[in-house]
């Protein structure tokens, strides 16, 4: 206990000594590809999850709106926290269009989804998680923020859309409850991206590595049923 208390007492100083990430001169083409892919896949997955609920009472507008939140909500929250002008989703209306297209695909074809397609959706979900995480961390790095803020905004971008979707559909955000690993996987992916970049790996390559880490861990968590447990069950 004494060792733990000592570590916790020194933790703020340890964090302060972590070198600040340099500004991420990531290829604009690569960044926009990551952002568009994440938004489209996020909206598709979010709307599809609601579309397949047996008790779903959402109409087309409801599913489009919630799909839109799933796709761009996390990025909007991230950009508001950064305070660096209007959110990217509002500066680039094409982002909104891609989110709406993803949601529309879920509405039109969601009823045909079978077991094999659900397995594909797990891949889509995992890829969206990795992409969202890296775009969020990259935006924070471009703003000149430190390691922990970059980590936090990467995770915020990844889980923000789903959390807003849950709130607007009258549910508690799933990431705050026991269940599948999601926020933890995003945290590890963001840490991997920031870590390898600080080790001298070019930022474009680091972005791919971070995305693959999030993608792979998420699929492993689904495959082996890794889940978090409620704090009350740990006693």
Tab-separated table of N, CA and C in Angstrom, residues 52-198:
chain	number	residue	atom	x	y	z
A	52	UNK	N	-31.867	-3.015	-35.847
A	52	UNK	CA	-32.084	-4.433	-35.584
A	52	UNK	C	-32.738	-4.705	-34.227
A	53	UNK	N	-32.956	-3.668	-33.434
A	53	UNK	CA	-33.634	-3.872	-32.159
A	53	UNK	C	-35.083	-4.276	-32.401
A	54	UNK	N	-35.505	-5.353	-31.770
A	54	UNK	CA	-36.865	-5.855	-31.994
A	54	UNK	C	-37.934	-4.863	-31.536
A	55	UNK	N	-37.629	-4.117	-30.505
A	55	UNK	CA	-38.609	-3.174	-29.973
A	55	UNK	C	-38.388	-1.757	-30.498
A	56	UNK	N	-37.583	-1.636	-31.532
A	56	UNK	CA	-37.291	-0.317	-32.071
A	56	UNK	C	-38.563	0.352	-32.599
A	57	UNK	N	-38.774	1.606	-32.195
A	57	UNK	CA	-39.922	2.381	-32.650
A	57	UNK	C	-39.498	3.621	-33.421
A	58	UNK	N	-38.237	3.616	-33.866
A	58	UNK	CA	-37.721	4.784	-34.573
A	58	UNK	C	-38.215	4.804	-36.014
A	59	UNK	N	-38.583	5.985	-36.474
A	59	UNK	CA	-38.921	6.116	-37.887
A	59	UNK	C	-37.655	6.446	-38.674
A	60	UNK	N	-37.815	6.727	-39.957
A	60	UNK	CA	-36.647	6.981	-40.804
A	60	UNK	C	-35.862	8.186	-40.308
A	61	UNK	N	-36.566	9.252	-39.944
A	61	UNK	CA	-35.881	10.458	-39.457
A	61	UNK	C	-35.134	10.167	-38.169
A	62	UNK	N	-35.757	9.385	-37.293
A	62	UNK	CA	-35.107	9.040	-36.029
A	62	UNK	C	-33.822	8.268	-36.242
A	63	UNK	N	-33.856	7.265	-37.138
A	63	UNK	CA	-32.663	6.472	-37.395
A	63	UNK	C	-31.589	7.278	-38.121
A	64	UNK	N	-32.020	8.145	-39.040
A	64	UNK	CA	-31.043	9.004	-39.711
A	64	UNK	C	-30.361	9.936	-38.718
A	65	UNK	N	-31.162	10.519	-37.824
A	65	UNK	CA	-30.596	11.434	-36.836
A	65	UNK	C	-29.652	10.742	-35.874
A	66	UNK	N	-30.039	9.567	-35.380
A	66	UNK	CA	-29.182	8.838	-34.447
A	66	UNK	C	-27.951	8.274	-35.143
A	67	UNK	N	-28.117	7.884	-36.420
A	67	UNK	CA	-26.951	7.458	-37.186
A	67	UNK	C	-25.983	8.605	-37.407
A	68	UNK	N	-26.520	9.782	-37.673
A	68	UNK	CA	-25.696	10.974	-37.846
A	68	UNK	C	-24.912	11.277	-36.566
A	69	UNK	N	-25.586	11.163	-35.432
A	69	UNK	CA	-24.903	11.368	-34.146
A	69	UNK	C	-23.776	10.361	-33.952
A	70	UNK	N	-24.052	9.113	-34.299
A	70	UNK	CA	-23.026	8.079	-34.152
A	70	UNK	C	-21.805	8.389	-35.009
A	71	UNK	N	-22.047	8.946	-36.198
A	71	UNK	CA	-20.947	9.201	-37.114
A	71	UNK	C	-20.128	10.432	-36.801
A	72	UNK	N	-20.783	11.534	-36.460
A	72	UNK	CA	-20.049	12.797	-36.297
A	72	UNK	C	-20.058	13.326	-34.869
A	73	UNK	N	-20.822	12.696	-33.979
A	73	UNK	CA	-20.954	13.222	-32.620
A	73	UNK	C	-19.643	13.307	-31.869
A	74	UNK	N	-18.840	12.242	-31.935
A	74	UNK	CA	-17.567	12.253	-31.217
A	74	UNK	C	-16.626	13.314	-31.729
A	75	UNK	N	-16.573	13.488	-33.062
A	75	UNK	CA	-15.707	14.509	-33.631
A	75	UNK	C	-16.151	15.912	-33.276
A	76	UNK	N	-17.460	16.130	-33.213
A	76	UNK	CA	-17.977	17.452	-32.841
A	76	UNK	C	-17.627	17.767	-31.387
A	77	UNK	N	-17.801	16.799	-30.492
A	77	UNK	CA	-17.422	16.999	-29.088
A	77	UNK	C	-15.933	17.307	-28.989
A	78	UNK	N	-15.131	16.565	-29.704
A	78	UNK	CA	-13.674	16.796	-29.714
A	78	UNK	C	-13.340	18.211	-30.159
A	79	UNK	N	-13.943	18.660	-31.266
A	79	UNK	CA	-13.619	19.974	-31.804
A	79	UNK	C	-14.129	21.099	-30.912
A	80	UNK	N	-15.252	20.881	-30.227
A	80	UNK	CA	-15.738	21.880	-29.274
A	80	UNK	C	-14.768	22.010	-28.116
A	81	UNK	N	-14.254	20.887	-27.621
A	81	UNK	CA	-13.279	20.920	-26.530
A	81	UNK	C	-11.986	21.599	-26.965
A	82	UNK	N	-11.597	21.396	-28.215
A	82	UNK	CA	-10.386	22.045	-28.714
A	82	UNK	C	-10.586	23.549	-28.882
A	83	UNK	N	-11.817	23.956	-29.212
A	83	UNK	CA	-12.102	25.380	-29.362
A	83	UNK	C	-11.385	26.031	-30.524
A	84	UNK	N	-11.057	25.240	-31.552
A	84	UNK	CA	-10.301	25.766	-32.684
A	84	UNK	C	-11.231	25.974	-33.875
A	85	UNK	N	-12.173	26.911	-33.731
A	85	UNK	CA	-13.110	27.195	-34.809
A	85	UNK	C	-14.258	26.204	-34.849
A	86	UNK	N	-15.122	26.306	-35.853
A	86	UNK	CA	-16.265	25.402	-35.964
A	86	UNK	C	-15.805	23.953	-36.123
A	87	UNK	N	-16.585	22.989	-35.649
A	87	UNK	CA	-16.227	21.573	-35.827
A	87	UNK	C	-16.023	21.234	-37.298
A	88	UNK	N	-15.144	20.285	-37.556
A	88	UNK	CA	-14.842	19.899	-38.930
A	88	UNK	C	-16.087	19.429	-39.677
A	89	UNK	N	-16.994	18.762	-38.953
A	89	UNK	CA	-18.197	18.253	-39.604
A	89	UNK	C	-19.067	19.382	-40.142
A	90	UNK	N	-18.930	20.572	-39.572
A	90	UNK	CA	-19.689	21.728	-40.060
A	90	UNK	C	-18.906	22.503	-41.110
A	91	UNK	N	-17.585	22.436	-41.046
A	91	UNK	CA	-16.774	23.081	-42.064
A	91	UNK	C	-16.780	22.297	-43.371
A	92	UNK	N	-16.937	20.977	-43.247
A	92	UNK	CA	-16.938	20.110	-44.423
A	92	UNK	C	-18.266	19.361	-44.465
A	93	UNK	N	-19.273	19.923	-45.109
A	93	UNK	CA	-20.599	19.283	-45.157
A	93	UNK	C	-20.564	17.867	-45.723
A	94	UNK	N	-19.521	17.540	-46.474
A	94	UNK	CA	-19.417	16.180	-47.019
A	94	UNK	C	-19.353	15.154	-45.893
A	95	UNK	N	-18.802	15.552	-44.712
A	95	UNK	CA	-18.764	14.640	-43.566
A	95	UNK	C	-20.181	14.262	-43.157
A	96	UNK	N	-21.059	15.262	-43.124
A	96	UNK	CA	-22.453	14.988	-42.772
A	96	UNK	C	-23.100	14.094	-43.823
A	97	UNK	N	-22.765	14.329	-45.080
A	97	UNK	CA	-23.344	13.519	-46.153
A	97	UNK	C	-22.911	12.066	-46.038
A	98	UNK	N	-21.631	11.834	-45.749
A	98	UNK	CA	-21.155	10.457	-45.601
A	98	UNK	C	-21.835	9.767	-44.419
A	99	UNK	N	-22.046	10.502	-43.331
A	99	UNK	CA	-22.725	9.919	-42.174
A	99	UNK	C	-24.166	9.548	-42.524
A	100	UNK	N	-24.833	10.429	-43.230
A	100	UNK	CA	-26.222	10.150	-43.630
A	100	UNK	C	-26.302	8.965	-44.594
A	101	UNK	N	-25.329	8.855	-45.485
A	101	UNK	CA	-25.307	7.716	-46.409
A	101	UNK	C	-25.126	6.413	-45.636
A	102	UNK	N	-24.211	6.422	-44.659
A	102	UNK	CA	-24.005	5.222	-43.846
A	102	UNK	C	-25.269	4.822	-43.105
A	103	UNK	N	-25.953	5.807	-42.513
A	103	UNK	CA	-27.192	5.520	-41.791
A	103	UNK	C	-28.276	5.023	-42.744
A	104	UNK	N	-28.337	5.615	-43.935
A	104	UNK	CA	-29.354	5.228	-44.921
A	104	UNK	C	-29.151	3.782	-45.381
A	105	UNK	N	-27.905	3.384	-45.562
A	105	UNK	CA	-27.610	1.998	-45.939
A	105	UNK	C	-28.123	1.038	-44.862
A	106	UNK	N	-27.919	1.409	-43.592
A	106	UNK	CA	-28.406	0.568	-42.494
A	106	UNK	C	-29.926	0.470	-42.500
A	107	UNK	N	-30.596	1.570	-42.794
A	107	UNK	CA	-32.063	1.573	-42.818
A	107	UNK	C	-32.598	0.705	-43.952
A	108	UNK	N	-31.978	0.819	-45.130
A	108	UNK	CA	-32.484	0.116	-46.309
A	108	UNK	C	-32.181	-1.378	-46.283
A	109	UNK	N	-31.026	-1.735	-45.741
A	109	UNK	CA	-30.599	-3.135	-45.838
A	109	UNK	C	-30.438	-3.820	-44.485
A	110	UNK	N	-30.757	-3.109	-43.400
A	110	UNK	CA	-30.580	-3.691	-42.074
A	110	UNK	C	-31.404	-4.940	-41.838
A	111	UNK	N	-32.586	-5.030	-42.458
A	111	UNK	CA	-33.454	-6.185	-42.230
A	111	UNK	C	-32.927	-7.452	-42.887
A	112	UNK	N	-31.960	-7.312	-43.803
A	112	UNK	CA	-31.421	-8.483	-44.486
A	112	UNK	C	-30.171	-9.025	-43.808
A	113	UNK	N	-29.764	-8.397	-42.719
A	113	UNK	CA	-28.511	-8.782	-42.073
A	113	UNK	C	-28.680	-10.112	-41.343
A	114	UNK	N	-27.838	-11.081	-41.704
A	114	UNK	CA	-27.844	-12.380	-41.049
A	114	UNK	C	-26.590	-12.579	-40.222
A	115	UNK	N	-26.350	-13.804	-39.740
A	115	UNK	CA	-25.181	-14.074	-38.894
A	115	UNK	C	-23.856	-13.697	-39.558
A	116	UNK	N	-23.713	-14.029	-40.851
A	116	UNK	CA	-22.458	-13.700	-41.527
A	116	UNK	C	-22.274	-12.197	-41.644
A	117	UNK	N	-23.351	-11.503	-41.952
A	117	UNK	CA	-23.261	-10.045	-42.064
A	117	UNK	C	-22.965	-9.414	-40.708
A	118	UNK	N	-23.487	-10.010	-39.634
A	118	UNK	CA	-23.192	-9.492	-38.297
A	118	UNK	C	-21.704	-9.630	-37.980
A	119	UNK	N	-21.105	-10.738	-38.431
A	119	UNK	CA	-19.667	-10.897	-38.245
A	119	UNK	C	-18.913	-9.801	-38.998
A	120	UNK	N	-19.411	-9.466	-40.181
A	120	UNK	CA	-18.804	-8.375	-40.939
A	120	UNK	C	-18.965	-7.049	-40.210
A	121	UNK	N	-20.128	-6.861	-39.573
A	121	UNK	CA	-20.362	-5.622	-38.833
A	121	UNK	C	-19.416	-5.483	-37.656
A	122	UNK	N	-19.020	-6.605	-37.059
A	122	UNK	CA	-18.028	-6.542	-35.987
A	122	UNK	C	-16.705	-6.002	-36.520
A	123	UNK	N	-16.361	-6.393	-37.745
A	123	UNK	CA	-15.148	-5.879	-38.371
A	123	UNK	C	-15.285	-4.384	-38.644
A	124	UNK	N	-16.454	-3.990	-39.133
A	124	UNK	CA	-16.726	-2.571	-39.382
A	124	UNK	C	-16.603	-1.766	-38.092
A	125	UNK	N	-17.198	-2.275	-37.022
A	125	UNK	CA	-17.165	-1.601	-35.727
A	125	UNK	C	-15.738	-1.453	-35.223
A	126	UNK	N	-14.954	-2.527	-35.347
A	126	UNK	CA	-13.570	-2.496	-34.872
A	126	UNK	C	-12.734	-1.510	-35.670
A	127	UNK	N	-12.944	-1.487	-36.984
A	127	UNK	CA	-12.185	-0.561	-37.826
A	127	UNK	C	-12.562	0.881	-37.528
A	128	UNK	N	-13.851	1.141	-37.329
A	128	UNK	CA	-14.291	2.497	-36.992
A	128	UNK	C	-13.663	2.960	-35.678
A	129	UNK	N	-13.581	2.058	-34.704
A	129	UNK	CA	-12.979	2.410	-33.416
A	129	UNK	C	-11.535	2.863	-33.596
A	130	UNK	N	-10.751	2.088	-34.353
A	130	UNK	CA	-9.360	2.459	-34.571
A	130	UNK	C	-9.217	3.766	-35.317
A	131	UNK	N	-10.027	3.950	-36.356
A	131	UNK	CA	-9.946	5.173	-37.161
A	131	UNK	C	-10.336	6.406	-36.362
A	132	UNK	N	-11.433	6.318	-35.610
A	132	UNK	CA	-11.872	7.451	-34.800
A	132	UNK	C	-10.803	7.846	-33.780
A	133	UNK	N	-10.211	6.841	-33.144
A	133	UNK	CA	-9.212	7.118	-32.115
A	133	UNK	C	-8.037	7.904	-32.680
A	134	UNK	N	-7.539	7.472	-33.828
A	134	UNK	CA	-6.346	8.117	-34.394
A	134	UNK	C	-6.661	9.514	-34.913
A	135	UNK	N	-7.825	9.712	-35.523
A	135	UNK	CA	-8.159	11.064	-35.989
A	135	UNK	C	-8.302	12.021	-34.815
A	136	UNK	N	-8.872	11.540	-33.711
A	136	UNK	CA	-9.021	12.392	-32.531
A	136	UNK	C	-7.683	12.785	-31.937
A	137	UNK	N	-6.779	11.809	-31.790
A	137	UNK	CA	-5.460	12.103	-31.238
A	137	UNK	C	-4.672	13.026	-32.158
A	138	UNK	N	-4.817	12.827	-33.457
A	138	UNK	CA	-4.099	13.663	-34.420
A	138	UNK	C	-4.564	15.112	-34.342
A	139	UNK	N	-5.859	15.318	-34.243
A	139	UNK	CA	-6.385	16.678	-34.126
A	139	UNK	C	-5.844	17.367	-32.876
A	140	UNK	N	-5.763	16.622	-31.784
A	140	UNK	CA	-5.238	17.196	-30.544
A	140	UNK	C	-3.755	17.526	-30.682
A	141	UNK	N	-3.008	16.670	-31.363
A	141	UNK	CA	-1.585	16.935	-31.574
A	141	UNK	C	-1.388	18.169	-32.441
A	142	UNK	N	-2.226	18.331	-33.443
A	142	UNK	CA	-2.129	19.511	-34.300
A	142	UNK	C	-2.397	20.792	-33.525
A	143	UNK	N	-3.152	20.675	-32.435
A	143	UNK	CA	-3.431	21.836	-31.591
A	143	UNK	C	-2.313	22.077	-30.579
A	144	UNK	N	-1.273	21.235	-30.595
A	144	UNK	CA	-0.135	21.417	-29.710
A	144	UNK	C	-0.357	20.949	-28.290
A	145	UNK	N	-1.327	20.051	-28.078
A	145	UNK	CA	-1.619	19.572	-26.734
A	145	UNK	C	-0.658	18.458	-26.326
A	146	UNK	N	-0.640	18.175	-25.008
A	146	UNK	CA	0.268	17.184	-24.460
A	146	UNK	C	-0.248	15.764	-24.586
A	147	UNK	N	0.522	14.842	-23.995
A	147	UNK	CA	0.251	13.411	-24.144
A	147	UNK	C	-1.141	13.033	-23.642
A	148	UNK	N	-1.463	13.392	-22.402
A	148	UNK	CA	-2.755	12.989	-21.844
A	148	UNK	C	-3.941	13.624	-22.571
A	149	UNK	N	-3.901	14.930	-22.904
A	149	UNK	CA	-5.013	15.483	-23.687
A	149	UNK	C	-5.176	14.802	-25.047
A	150	UNK	N	-4.060	14.470	-25.699
A	150	UNK	CA	-4.144	13.769	-26.976
A	150	UNK	C	-4.786	12.397	-26.791
A	151	UNK	N	-4.411	11.735	-25.709
A	151	UNK	CA	-4.993	10.429	-25.397
A	151	UNK	C	-6.491	10.570	-25.140
A	152	UNK	N	-6.855	11.555	-24.318
A	152	UNK	CA	-8.255	11.743	-23.938
A	152	UNK	C	-9.121	12.082	-25.140
A	153	UNK	N	-8.639	12.960	-26.009
A	153	UNK	CA	-9.453	13.368	-27.150
A	153	UNK	C	-9.539	12.268	-28.208
A	154	UNK	N	-8.534	11.407	-28.261
A	154	UNK	CA	-8.641	10.249	-29.129
A	154	UNK	C	-9.761	9.332	-28.682
A	155	UNK	N	-9.823	9.074	-27.389
A	155	UNK	CA	-10.880	8.216	-26.843
A	155	UNK	C	-12.239	8.909	-26.959
A	156	UNK	N	-12.268	10.203	-26.691
A	156	UNK	CA	-13.524	10.958	-26.797
A	156	UNK	C	-14.111	10.872	-28.201
A	157	UNK	N	-13.250	10.993	-29.207
A	157	UNK	CA	-13.716	10.906	-30.585
A	157	UNK	C	-14.284	9.524	-30.879
A	158	UNK	N	-13.646	8.486	-30.313
A	158	UNK	CA	-14.066	7.111	-30.593
A	158	UNK	C	-15.385	6.753	-29.925
A	159	UNK	N	-15.584	7.226	-28.687
A	159	UNK	CA	-16.768	6.787	-27.929
A	159	UNK	C	-17.852	7.857	-27.864
A	160	UNK	N	-17.535	9.093	-28.280
A	160	UNK	CA	-18.492	10.190	-28.129
A	160	UNK	C	-19.756	10.013	-28.938
A	161	UNK	N	-19.613	9.552	-30.182
A	161	UNK	CA	-20.789	9.387	-31.033
A	161	UNK	C	-21.756	8.356	-30.481
A	162	UNK	N	-21.231	7.209	-30.061
A	162	UNK	CA	-22.081	6.177	-29.484
A	162	UNK	C	-22.737	6.616	-28.190
A	163	UNK	N	-21.994	7.382	-27.388
A	163	UNK	CA	-22.560	7.871	-26.125
A	163	UNK	C	-23.706	8.846	-26.380
A	164	UNK	N	-23.533	9.753	-27.336
A	164	UNK	CA	-24.608	10.686	-27.678
A	164	UNK	C	-25.819	9.948	-28.243
A	165	UNK	N	-25.562	8.940	-29.053
A	165	UNK	CA	-26.661	8.130	-29.590
A	165	UNK	C	-27.448	7.481	-28.456
A	166	UNK	N	-26.731	6.930	-27.475
A	166	UNK	CA	-27.403	6.299	-26.334
A	166	UNK	C	-28.216	7.316	-25.541
A	167	UNK	N	-27.638	8.487	-25.300
A	167	UNK	CA	-28.340	9.521	-24.536
A	167	UNK	C	-29.607	9.976	-25.251
A	168	UNK	N	-29.515	10.221	-26.547
A	168	UNK	CA	-30.668	10.702	-27.297
A	168	UNK	C	-31.725	9.617	-27.500
A	169	UNK	N	-31.333	8.360	-27.344
A	169	UNK	CA	-32.309	7.277	-27.446
A	169	UNK	C	-32.801	6.831	-26.072
A	170	UNK	N	-32.465	7.625	-25.033
A	170	UNK	CA	-33.012	7.388	-23.697
A	170	UNK	C	-32.332	6.312	-22.891
A	171	UNK	N	-31.048	6.043	-23.170
A	171	UNK	CA	-30.332	5.010	-22.438
A	171	UNK	C	-29.060	5.573	-21.828
A	172	UNK	N	-28.549	4.882	-20.819
A	172	UNK	CA	-27.255	5.262	-20.255
A	172	UNK	C	-26.166	4.867	-21.249
A	173	UNK	N	-25.153	5.701	-21.440
A	173	UNK	CA	-24.080	5.348	-22.369
A	173	UNK	C	-23.458	4.000	-22.021
A	174	UNK	N	-23.343	3.155	-23.012
A	174	UNK	CA	-22.846	1.795	-22.783
A	174	UNK	C	-21.416	1.784	-22.263
A	175	UNK	N	-20.606	2.793	-22.613
A	175	UNK	CA	-19.198	2.762	-22.223
A	175	UNK	C	-19.018	2.933	-20.714
A	176	UNK	N	-20.040	3.438	-20.017
A	176	UNK	CA	-19.934	3.624	-18.578
A	176	UNK	C	-20.438	2.412	-17.801
A	177	UNK	N	-20.828	1.369	-18.493
A	177	UNK	CA	-21.374	0.187	-17.846
A	177	UNK	C	-20.502	-1.022	-18.166
A	178	UNK	N	-20.708	-2.104	-17.388
A	178	UNK	CA	-19.981	-3.326	-17.674
A	178	UNK	C	-20.368	-3.831	-19.065
A	179	UNK	N	-19.439	-4.457	-19.726
A	179	UNK	CA	-19.738	-4.957	-21.060
A	179	UNK	C	-18.474	-5.141	-21.871
A	180	UNK	N	-18.602	-5.087	-23.182
A	180	UNK	CA	-17.483	-5.329	-24.072
A	180	UNK	C	-16.434	-4.222	-23.952
A	181	UNK	N	-15.183	-4.618	-24.194
A	181	UNK	CA	-14.096	-3.644	-24.154
A	181	UNK	C	-14.216	-2.701	-25.342
A	182	UNK	N	-14.288	-1.430	-25.067
A	182	UNK	CA	-14.397	-0.441	-26.139
A	182	UNK	C	-13.521	0.766	-25.809
A	183	UNK	N	-13.859	1.467	-24.734
A	183	UNK	CA	-13.058	2.635	-24.359
A	183	UNK	C	-11.630	2.226	-24.010
A	184	UNK	N	-11.478	1.058	-23.359
A	184	UNK	CA	-10.135	0.596	-22.997
A	184	UNK	C	-9.308	0.297	-24.241
A	185	UNK	N	-9.927	-0.332	-25.221
A	185	UNK	CA	-9.230	-0.613	-26.478
A	185	UNK	C	-8.820	0.694	-27.159
A	186	UNK	N	-9.711	1.674	-27.155
A	186	UNK	CA	-9.399	2.974	-27.744
A	186	UNK	C	-8.221	3.638	-27.024
A	187	UNK	N	-8.194	3.521	-25.703
A	187	UNK	CA	-7.101	4.099	-24.924
A	187	UNK	C	-5.764	3.469	-25.301
A	188	UNK	N	-5.752	2.147	-25.434
A	188	UNK	CA	-4.518	1.451	-25.808
A	188	UNK	C	-4.085	1.837	-27.215
A	189	UNK	N	-5.054	1.957	-28.128
A	189	UNK	CA	-4.730	2.341	-29.511
A	189	UNK	C	-4.134	3.742	-29.563
A	190	UNK	N	-4.723	4.675	-28.815
A	190	UNK	CA	-4.200	6.047	-28.783
A	190	UNK	C	-2.806	6.078	-28.177
A	191	UNK	N	-2.591	5.308	-27.100
A	191	UNK	CA	-1.276	5.259	-26.463
A	191	UNK	C	-0.232	4.673	-27.409
A	192	UNK	N	-0.628	3.654	-28.176
A	192	UNK	CA	0.298	3.059	-29.144
A	192	UNK	C	0.675	4.067	-30.226
A	193	UNK	N	-0.318	4.800	-30.728
A	193	UNK	CA	-0.069	5.805	-31.757
A	193	UNK	C	0.877	6.890	-31.248
A	194	UNK	N	0.599	7.419	-30.073
A	194	UNK	CA	1.433	8.482	-29.515
A	194	UNK	C	2.815	7.960	-29.149
A	195	UNK	N	2.857	6.729	-28.627
A	195	UNK	CA	4.124	6.162	-28.184
A	195	UNK	C	5.089	5.898	-29.328
A	196	UNK	N	4.610	5.245	-30.383
A	196	UNK	CA	5.524	4.915	-31.488
A	196	UNK	C	5.946	6.174	-32.233
A	197	UNK	N	5.075	7.171	-32.235
A	197	UNK	CA	5.462	8.422	-32.889
A	197	UNK	C	6.582	9.115	-32.124
A	198	UNK	N	6.509	9.041	-30.794
A	198	UNK	CA	7.569	9.637	-29.986
A	198	UNK	C	8.864	8.849	-30.087
